[in-house]
mmCIF file of C-alpha atoms in Angstrom:
data_model
loop_
_atom_site.group_PDB
_atom_site.id
_atom_site.type_symbol
_atom_site.label_atom_id
_atom_site.label_comp_id
_atom_site.label_asym_id
_atom_site.label_seq_id
_atom_site.Cartn_x
_atom_site.Cartn_y
_atom_site.Cartn_z
ATOM 1 C CA UNK A 1291 34.597 9.765 -11.580
ATOM 2 C CA UNK A 1292 31.215 7.589 -11.424
ATOM 3 C CA UNK A 1293 29.278 7.119 -8.754
ATOM 4 C CA UNK A 1294 29.177 3.225 -7.617
ATOM 5 C CA UNK A 1295 25.497 1.529 -8.008
ATOM 6 C CA UNK A 1296 23.332 0.383 -5.623
ATOM 7 C CA UNK A 1297 22.156 -2.398 -4.796
ATOM 8 C CA UNK A 1298 19.016 -1.340 -6.343
ATOM 9 C CA UNK A 1299 20.040 -0.494 -9.301
ATOM 10 C CA UNK A 1300 22.241 -3.722 -9.883
ATOM 11 C CA UNK A 1301 19.289 -5.803 -8.889
ATOM 12 C CA UNK A 1302 16.635 -3.593 -10.094
ATOM 13 C CA UNK A 1303 17.593 -1.236 -12.534
ATOM 14 C CA UNK A 1304 13.867 -0.140 -13.369
ATOM 15 C CA UNK A 1305 13.456 1.018 -9.656
ATOM 16 C CA UNK A 1306 16.615 3.324 -10.015
ATOM 17 C CA UNK A 1307 13.742 6.335 -10.697
ATOM 18 C CA UNK A 1308 11.925 6.032 -7.566
ATOM 19 C CA UNK A 1309 14.854 6.557 -5.307
ATOM 20 C CA UNK A 1310 16.368 9.591 -7.573
ATOM 21 C CA UNK A 1311 16.088 13.303 -5.921
ATOM 22 C CA UNK A 1312 13.198 15.810 -6.877
ATOM 23 C CA UNK A 1313 15.239 16.716 -10.523
ATOM 24 C CA UNK A 1314 13.880 14.107 -12.064
ATOM 25 C CA UNK A 1315 10.729 14.445 -14.155
ATOM 26 C CA UNK A 1316 7.074 13.238 -12.959
ATOM 27 C CA UNK A 1317 6.785 10.999 -15.846
ATOM 28 C CA UNK A 1318 9.996 9.122 -15.175
ATOM 29 C CA UNK A 1319 8.931 8.374 -11.709
ATOM 30 C CA UNK A 1320 5.669 7.672 -12.472
ATOM 31 C CA UNK A 1321 7.052 4.655 -14.787
ATOM 32 C CA UNK A 1322 9.280 3.669 -11.669
ATOM 33 C CA UNK A 1323 6.492 3.480 -9.141
ATOM 34 C CA UNK A 1324 4.890 1.633 -11.724
ATOM 35 C CA UNK A 1325 7.776 -0.747 -12.273
ATOM 36 C CA UNK A 1326 8.017 -1.206 -8.212
ATOM 37 C CA UNK A 1327 4.914 -2.537 -8.000
ATOM 38 C CA UNK A 1328 5.487 -5.158 -10.195
ATOM 39 C CA UNK A 1329 8.818 -6.064 -8.268
ATOM 40 C CA UNK A 1330 7.143 -6.378 -5.291
ATOM 41 C CA UNK A 1331 3.484 -7.542 -6.254
ATOM 42 C CA UNK A 1332 2.074 -10.805 -5.551
ATOM 43 C CA UNK A 1333 4.642 -12.870 -6.900
ATOM 44 C CA UNK A 1334 7.393 -11.340 -4.385
ATOM 45 C CA UNK A 1335 6.328 -10.079 -1.706
ATOM 46 C CA UNK A 1336 3.276 -12.771 -0.819
ATOM 47 C CA UNK A 1337 5.414 -15.637 0.125
ATOM 48 C CA UNK A 1338 7.709 -13.377 2.552
ATOM 49 C CA UNK A 1339 5.358 -11.549 4.208
ATOM 50 C CA UNK A 1340 3.506 -15.121 4.816
ATOM 51 C CA UNK A 1341 6.626 -16.020 6.146
ATOM 52 C CA UNK A 1342 7.727 -13.799 8.012
ATOM 53 C CA UNK A 1343 4.909 -12.851 9.962
ATOM 54 C CA UNK A 1344 4.127 -15.846 10.963
ATOM 55 C CA UNK A 1345 7.576 -16.732 12.624
ATOM 56 C CA UNK A 1346 6.867 -15.549 15.965
ATOM 57 C CA UNK A 1347 3.117 -13.270 16.494
ATOM 58 C CA UNK A 1348 1.444 -12.263 19.252
ATOM 59 C CA UNK A 1349 -2.204 -12.530 20.525
ATOM 60 C CA UNK A 1350 -1.872 -8.570 20.042
ATOM 61 C CA UNK A 1351 -0.003 -9.054 16.743
ATOM 62 C CA UNK A 1352 -3.085 -10.810 15.888
ATOM 63 C CA UNK A 1353 -5.829 -8.011 16.520
ATOM 64 C CA UNK A 1354 -3.306 -5.552 14.683
ATOM 65 C CA UNK A 1355 -3.334 -7.740 11.571
ATOM 66 C CA UNK A 1356 -6.835 -7.714 11.453
ATOM 67 C CA UNK A 1357 -6.665 -4.174 12.015
ATOM 68 C CA UNK A 1358 -4.755 -3.792 8.613
ATOM 69 C CA UNK A 1359 -6.358 -6.309 6.881
ATOM 70 C CA UNK A 1360 -9.768 -3.853 7.169
ATOM 71 C CA UNK A 1361 -7.621 -1.441 5.452
ATOM 72 C CA UNK A 1362 -5.999 -3.926 2.737
ATOM 73 C CA UNK A 1363 -9.838 -5.122 1.632
ATOM 74 C CA UNK A 1364 -10.758 -1.375 1.810
ATOM 75 C CA UNK A 1365 -8.271 -0.827 -0.510
ATOM 76 C CA UNK A 1366 -8.628 -4.001 -2.832
ATOM 77 C CA UNK A 1367 -12.693 -3.167 -2.841
ATOM 78 C CA UNK A 1368 -11.683 0.581 -4.419
ATOM 79 C CA UNK A 1369 -8.690 -0.077 -7.041
ATOM 80 C CA UNK A 1370 -11.108 -3.627 -8.093
ATOM 81 C CA UNK A 1371 -14.639 -1.206 -8.516
ATOM 82 C CA UNK A 1372 -12.221 1.404 -10.360
ATOM 83 C CA UNK A 1373 -11.189 -0.845 -12.965
ATOM 84 C CA UNK A 1374 -14.749 -1.677 -14.205
ATOM 85 C CA UNK A 1375 -16.413 1.781 -13.568
ATOM 86 C CA UNK A 1376 -13.925 4.977 -14.010
ATOM 87 C CA UNK A 1377 -13.135 4.432 -17.154
ATOM 88 C CA UNK A 1378 -9.431 4.468 -16.795
ATOM 89 C CA UNK A 1379 -6.602 4.466 -19.720
ATOM 90 C CA UNK A 1380 -3.589 4.426 -20.653
ATOM 91 C CA UNK A 1381 -0.579 4.752 -17.520
ATOM 92 C CA UNK A 1382 -3.453 5.511 -15.196
ATOM 93 C CA UNK A 1383 -4.973 2.262 -15.781
ATOM 94 C CA UNK A 1384 -1.736 0.083 -15.931
ATOM 95 C CA UNK A 1385 -1.349 1.950 -12.279
ATOM 96 C CA UNK A 1386 -4.330 1.083 -11.172
ATOM 97 C CA UNK A 1387 -3.986 -2.592 -12.379
ATOM 98 C CA UNK A 1388 -0.661 -3.001 -10.605
ATOM 99 C CA UNK A 1389 -1.938 -1.647 -7.685
ATOM 100 C CA UNK A 1390 -5.340 -3.626 -7.693
ATOM 101 C CA UNK A 1391 -2.575 -6.825 -7.863
ATOM 102 C CA UNK A 1392 -0.423 -5.819 -4.778
ATOM 103 C CA UNK A 1393 -3.623 -4.612 -2.507
ATOM 104 C CA UNK A 1394 -4.889 -7.955 -3.516
ATOM 105 C CA UNK A 1395 -1.914 -9.637 -3.113
ATOM 106 C CA UNK A 1396 -1.772 -8.370 0.877
ATOM 107 C CA UNK A 1397 -5.047 -9.565 1.592
ATOM 108 C CA UNK A 1398 -4.197 -12.575 0.852
ATOM 109 C CA UNK A 1399 -0.636 -12.313 3.397
ATOM 110 C CA UNK A 1400 -2.406 -10.948 5.825
ATOM 111 C CA UNK A 1401 -5.356 -13.197 5.967
ATOM 112 C CA UNK A 1402 -3.358 -16.029 5.976
ATOM 113 C CA UNK A 1403 -0.799 -15.193 8.462
ATOM 114 C CA UNK A 1404 -3.552 -14.373 10.479
ATOM 115 C CA UNK A 1405 -4.763 -18.040 10.411
ATOM 116 C CA UNK A 1406 -1.162 -19.045 10.951
ATOM 117 C CA UNK A 1407 -1.109 -17.335 14.061
ATOM 118 C CA UNK A 1408 -4.301 -19.540 15.354
ATOM 119 C CA UNK A 1409 -6.194 -16.466 14.493
ATOM 120 C CA UNK A 1410 -9.472 -15.909 13.083
ATOM 121 C CA UNK A 1411 -9.043 -13.230 9.912
ATOM 122 C CA UNK A 1412 -11.906 -10.164 10.476
ATOM 123 C CA UNK A 1413 -14.469 -10.573 7.377
ATOM 124 C CA UNK A 1414 -14.518 -7.920 4.614
ATOM 125 C CA UNK A 1415 -16.531 -5.012 5.202
ATOM 126 C CA UNK A 1416 -19.121 -3.169 2.719
ATOM 127 C CA UNK A 1417 -18.017 -0.202 0.844
ATOM 128 C CA UNK A 1418 -18.918 2.577 -1.211
ATOM 129 C CA UNK A 1419 -16.714 5.217 -2.293
ATOM 130 C CA UNK A 1420 -17.759 9.055 -3.243
ATOM 131 C CA UNK A 1421 -16.518 9.748 -7.031
ATOM 132 C CA UNK A 1422 -18.627 9.964 -10.471
ATOM 133 C CA UNK A 1423 -15.106 10.730 -12.684
ATOM 134 C CA UNK A 1424 -11.667 10.070 -13.165
ATOM 135 C CA UNK A 1425 -10.531 13.265 -11.065
ATOM 136 C CA UNK A 1426 -12.784 12.158 -8.506
ATOM 137 C CA UNK A 1427 -11.108 8.766 -7.905
ATOM 138 C CA UNK A 1428 -7.260 9.789 -8.495
ATOM 139 C CA UNK A 1429 -7.933 12.211 -6.057
ATOM 140 C CA UNK A 1430 -10.136 9.669 -3.511
ATOM 141 C CA UNK A 1431 -6.695 7.264 -4.384
ATOM 142 C CA UNK A 1432 -4.283 9.881 -2.718
ATOM 143 C CA UNK A 1433 -6.134 10.184 0.321
ATOM 144 C CA UNK A 1434 -6.835 6.473 1.220
ATOM 145 C CA UNK A 1435 -3.300 5.370 0.293
ATOM 146 C CA UNK A 1436 -1.665 8.325 2.632
ATOM 147 C CA UNK A 1437 -4.209 7.101 5.371
ATOM 148 C CA UNK A 1438 -2.887 3.766 4.303
ATOM 149 C CA UNK A 1439 0.557 4.377 5.090
ATOM 150 C CA UNK A 1440 0.004 6.645 8.103
ATOM 151 C CA UNK A 1441 -1.690 3.375 9.598
ATOM 152 C CA UNK A 1442 0.716 1.151 9.204
ATOM 153 C CA UNK A 1443 2.818 3.474 10.508
ATOM 154 C CA UNK A 1444 0.962 4.414 13.486
ATOM 155 C CA UNK A 1445 0.524 0.742 14.278
ATOM 156 C CA UNK A 1446 4.211 -0.178 14.067
ATOM 157 C CA UNK A 1447 5.278 0.648 17.149
ATOM 158 C CA UNK A 1448 2.392 -1.758 19.166
ATOM 159 C CA UNK A 1449 3.755 -5.142 17.567
ATOM 160 C CA UNK A 1450 5.604 -6.879 19.613
ATOM 161 C CA UNK A 1451 7.006 -9.190 17.301
ATOM 162 C CA UNK A 1452 10.231 -8.140 15.243
ATOM 163 C CA UNK A 1453 9.483 -10.650 12.483
ATOM 164 C CA UNK A 1454 6.065 -9.433 11.945
ATOM 165 C CA UNK A 1455 7.105 -5.278 12.367
ATOM 166 C CA UNK A 1456 9.786 -5.980 9.071
ATOM 167 C CA UNK A 1457 7.348 -8.318 6.682
ATOM 168 C CA UNK A 1458 4.597 -5.281 8.080
ATOM 169 C CA UNK A 1459 7.154 -2.541 6.872
ATOM 170 C CA UNK A 1460 7.273 -4.186 3.373
ATOM 171 C CA UNK A 1461 3.727 -3.836 3.221
ATOM 172 C CA UNK A 1462 4.373 -0.156 3.843
ATOM 173 C CA UNK A 1463 7.033 0.578 2.001
ATOM 174 C CA UNK A 1464 4.657 -0.285 -1.314
ATOM 175 C CA UNK A 1465 2.140 1.417 0.176
ATOM 176 C CA UNK A 1466 4.221 4.256 0.208
ATOM 177 C CA UNK A 1467 5.174 3.967 -3.312
ATOM 178 C CA UNK A 1468 1.384 4.019 -4.177
ATOM 179 C CA UNK A 1469 0.840 6.888 -2.754
ATOM 180 C CA UNK A 1470 3.648 8.382 -4.049
ATOM 181 C CA UNK A 1471 2.052 7.468 -7.644
ATOM 182 C CA UNK A 1472 -0.903 8.236 -7.382
ATOM 183 C CA UNK A 1473 0.195 12.077 -5.924
ATOM 184 C CA UNK A 1474 2.018 12.599 -9.316
ATOM 185 C CA UNK A 1475 -0.938 11.575 -11.457
ATOM 186 C CA UNK A 1476 -2.705 14.308 -9.670
ATOM 187 C CA UNK A 1477 0.055 16.659 -10.203
ATOM 188 C CA UNK A 1478 1.455 17.046 -6.429
ATOM 189 C CA UNK A 1479 4.464 16.464 -4.397
ATOM 190 C CA UNK A 1480 4.963 12.434 -4.069
ATOM 191 C CA UNK A 1481 6.724 13.243 -0.694
ATOM 192 C CA UNK A 1482 5.309 16.427 0.763
ATOM 193 C CA UNK A 1483 7.206 16.304 3.623
ATOM 194 C CA UNK A 1484 10.204 14.811 4.956
ATOM 195 C CA UNK A 1485 8.431 12.466 7.931
ATOM 196 C CA UNK A 1486 5.339 10.680 7.783
ATOM 197 C CA UNK A 1487 2.551 11.470 10.844
ATOM 198 C CA UNK A 1488 1.521 8.784 11.957
ATOM 199 C CA UNK A 1489 -1.891 7.585 12.584
ATOM 200 C CA UNK A 1490 -4.102 6.152 15.668
ATOM 201 C CA UNK A 1491 -6.053 3.723 15.074
ATOM 202 C CA UNK A 1492 -9.430 5.868 15.965
ATOM 203 C CA UNK A 1493 -8.137 8.427 13.891
ATOM 204 C CA UNK A 1494 -8.052 6.004 11.100
ATOM 205 C CA UNK A 1495 -11.344 4.911 11.120
ATOM 206 C CA UNK A 1496 -12.574 8.261 11.468
ATOM 207 C CA UNK A 1497 -10.747 8.796 8.074
ATOM 208 C CA UNK A 1498 -12.653 5.913 6.289
ATOM 209 C CA UNK A 1499 -15.869 6.158 7.877
ATOM 210 C CA UNK A 1500 -17.380 7.706 5.091
ATOM 211 C CA UNK A 1501 -16.491 4.671 3.042
ATOM 212 C CA UNK A 1502 -17.719 1.882 5.291
ATOM 213 C CA UNK A 1503 -21.647 0.808 4.977
ATOM 214 C CA UNK A 1504 -23.050 -0.183 7.804
#
């Protein structure tokens, strides 16, 4: 007797590889992650996030959104630079192109939401990234993506609006897929632990401080 298909398999069969257990080959998971980024990229996630976040946000939520925006600025700049300077090719270039598009979408969604809530979006920080080759880039990408996921999970309990929380959750799901895809690229486990460890704002800022130019 065959198992019934999940909703994801029915609506987005290209995502099925991401949801299976560890018996799948890593290259299948990588292609699944690429498909996930395409499905949940700019065209799909942006309007949903802006609408949901703007529905019922508080002043505290605006501060958290600006915190998230700072991290998304950093990630957006990181991948944009890599596409120009890191000498990427093949599946890795395709992956980074997809991630870069997603990060740009997150920046746009967060920026517009903050404005819709009556807040002022923070300015993009000046950044620089210490890598000199493709291996250095992918190692740094894994660190940055893992910090991003832990940052969202750490901020989630402080969000007062259910709508904002749900929309932020839609972003962190995509960030987690990014982290898994990059980990596979580096030959590491896509999900080394059963539970992610959330990071406080202070811990996150300390982790990204080496990339910020004063």
